[in-house]
Amino acid sequence: MTRTLTLDAWALDEFSDPIPSRPTLMKYAKSGMISPPPFKAGRCWRVDATARFIGMADKPVIKKDDNPRLKRILEDGAAT
């Protein structure tokens, strides 16, 4: 298992000035905007030393009346 850093220590290495505030970093952690995802150890957030900020990951909207081929593509190409 790799070493982990606190969210604040990780942010110093990941971001250039200005570094996001602590509440913003916590929002990033809770929203899954960091990969691999951080985890809470006690009262502080821990992040893998090699973690990267990936931002918002949008998922496509799949409608009931979409073409079955389109649905298969939007669902990662897995056969249904």
mmCIF file of C-alpha atoms in Angstrom:
data_model
loop_
_atom_site.group_PDB
_atom_site.id
_atom_site.type_symbol
_atom_site.label_atom_id
_atom_site.label_comp_id
_atom_site.label_asym_id
_atom_site.label_seq_id
_atom_site.Cartn_x
_atom_site.Cartn_y
_atom_site.Cartn_z
ATOM 1 C CA MET A 1 0.000 0.000 0.000
ATOM 2 C CA THR A 2 1.294 3.434 -0.849
ATOM 3 C CA ARG A 3 1.689 6.296 1.549
ATOM 4 C CA THR A 4 -1.129 8.772 1.859
ATOM 5 C CA LEU A 5 -1.105 12.504 2.430
ATOM 6 C CA THR A 6 -3.556 14.805 4.104
ATOM 7 C CA LEU A 7 -5.787 16.673 1.700
ATOM 8 C CA ASP A 8 -4.005 19.965 2.442
ATOM 9 C CA ALA A 9 -0.513 18.517 1.881
ATOM 10 C CA TRP A 10 -1.631 16.902 -1.369
ATOM 11 C CA ALA A 11 -3.121 20.207 -2.591
ATOM 12 C CA LEU A 12 0.241 21.957 -2.149
ATOM 13 C CA ASP A 13 1.797 19.552 -4.652
ATOM 14 C CA GLU A 14 -1.171 19.295 -7.032
ATOM 15 C CA PHE A 15 -2.184 22.933 -7.506
ATOM 16 C CA SER A 16 -0.223 26.066 -8.262
ATOM 17 C CA ASP A 17 -1.058 29.372 -6.573
ATOM 18 C CA PRO A 18 -3.771 30.061 -5.568
ATOM 19 C CA ILE A 19 -4.459 26.758 -3.822
ATOM 20 C CA PRO A 20 -8.178 26.020 -3.319
ATOM 21 C CA SER A 21 -9.554 26.607 0.166
ATOM 22 C CA ARG A 22 -10.066 23.757 2.621
ATOM 23 C CA PRO A 23 -13.875 23.658 2.120
ATOM 24 C CA THR A 24 -13.358 23.496 -1.647
ATOM 25 C CA LEU A 25 -10.869 20.642 -1.288
ATOM 26 C CA MET A 26 -13.351 18.776 0.900
ATOM 27 C CA LYS A 27 -16.038 19.291 -1.766
ATOM 28 C CA TYR A 28 -13.663 17.854 -4.380
ATOM 29 C CA ALA A 29 -13.066 14.824 -2.148
ATOM 30 C CA LYS A 30 -16.765 14.203 -1.469
ATOM 31 C CA SER A 31 -17.803 14.700 -5.115
ATOM 32 C CA GLY A 32 -15.315 12.235 -6.600
ATOM 33 C CA MET A 33 -13.251 14.870 -8.389
ATOM 34 C CA ILE A 34 -9.961 13.269 -7.278
ATOM 35 C CA SER A 35 -8.691 9.954 -8.639
ATOM 36 C CA PRO A 36 -8.075 7.581 -6.903
ATOM 37 C CA PRO A 37 -10.784 8.734 -4.505
ATOM 38 C CA PRO A 38 -9.728 10.063 -1.103
ATOM 39 C CA PHE A 39 -10.953 8.415 2.069
ATOM 40 C CA LYS A 40 -11.688 9.682 5.516
ATOM 41 C CA ALA A 41 -9.388 8.413 8.271
ATOM 42 C CA GLY A 42 -10.639 9.619 11.603
ATOM 43 C CA ARG A 43 -11.434 13.307 11.216
ATOM 44 C CA CYS A 44 -9.206 14.092 8.236
ATOM 45 C CA TRP A 45 -9.275 13.254 4.560
ATOM 46 C CA ARG A 46 -6.359 11.160 3.239
ATOM 47 C CA VAL A 47 -5.278 11.060 -0.405
ATOM 48 C CA ASP A 48 -2.932 8.710 -2.231
ATOM 49 C CA ALA A 49 0.365 10.462 -2.992
ATOM 50 C CA THR A 50 -0.103 9.825 -6.732
ATOM 51 C CA ALA A 51 -3.720 11.064 -6.860
ATOM 52 C CA ARG A 52 -4.730 13.619 -9.492
ATOM 53 C CA PHE A 53 -7.488 16.200 -9.687
ATOM 54 C CA ILE A 54 -9.799 15.163 -12.547
ATOM 55 C CA GLY A 55 -12.644 17.621 -12.102
ATOM 56 C CA MET A 56 -16.289 16.935 -12.792
ATOM 57 C CA ALA A 57 -16.987 13.637 -14.530
ATOM 58 C CA ASP A 58 -20.208 13.994 -16.544
ATOM 59 C CA LYS A 59 -22.298 10.973 -17.359
ATOM 60 C CA PRO A 60 -24.440 10.874 -20.511
ATOM 61 C CA VAL A 61 -28.208 11.123 -20.221
ATOM 62 C CA ILE A 62 -29.860 7.986 -21.580
ATOM 63 C CA LYS A 63 -33.489 8.376 -22.614
ATOM 64 C CA LYS A 64 -36.056 5.596 -22.984
ATOM 65 C CA ASP A 65 -36.679 6.375 -26.637
ATOM 66 C CA ASP A 66 -32.985 6.376 -27.665
ATOM 67 C CA ASN A 67 -31.884 3.995 -30.390
ATOM 68 C CA PRO A 68 -30.703 0.656 -28.877
ATOM 69 C CA ARG A 69 -27.316 1.051 -30.578
ATOM 70 C CA LEU A 70 -26.879 4.485 -29.032
ATOM 71 C CA LYS A 71 -27.854 3.118 -25.625
ATOM 72 C CA ARG A 72 -25.226 0.395 -25.941
ATOM 73 C CA ILE A 73 -22.543 2.956 -26.829
ATOM 74 C CA LEU A 74 -23.495 5.284 -23.986
ATOM 75 C CA GLU A 75 -23.431 2.366 -21.543
ATOM 76 C CA ASP A 76 -19.720 1.730 -22.320
ATOM 77 C CA GLY A 77 -20.329 -0.550 -25.276
ATOM 78 C CA ALA A 78 -21.286 -3.594 -23.232
ATOM 79 C CA ALA A 79 -23.622 -5.979 -25.030
ATOM 80 C CA THR A 80 -27.115 -6.092 -23.528
#
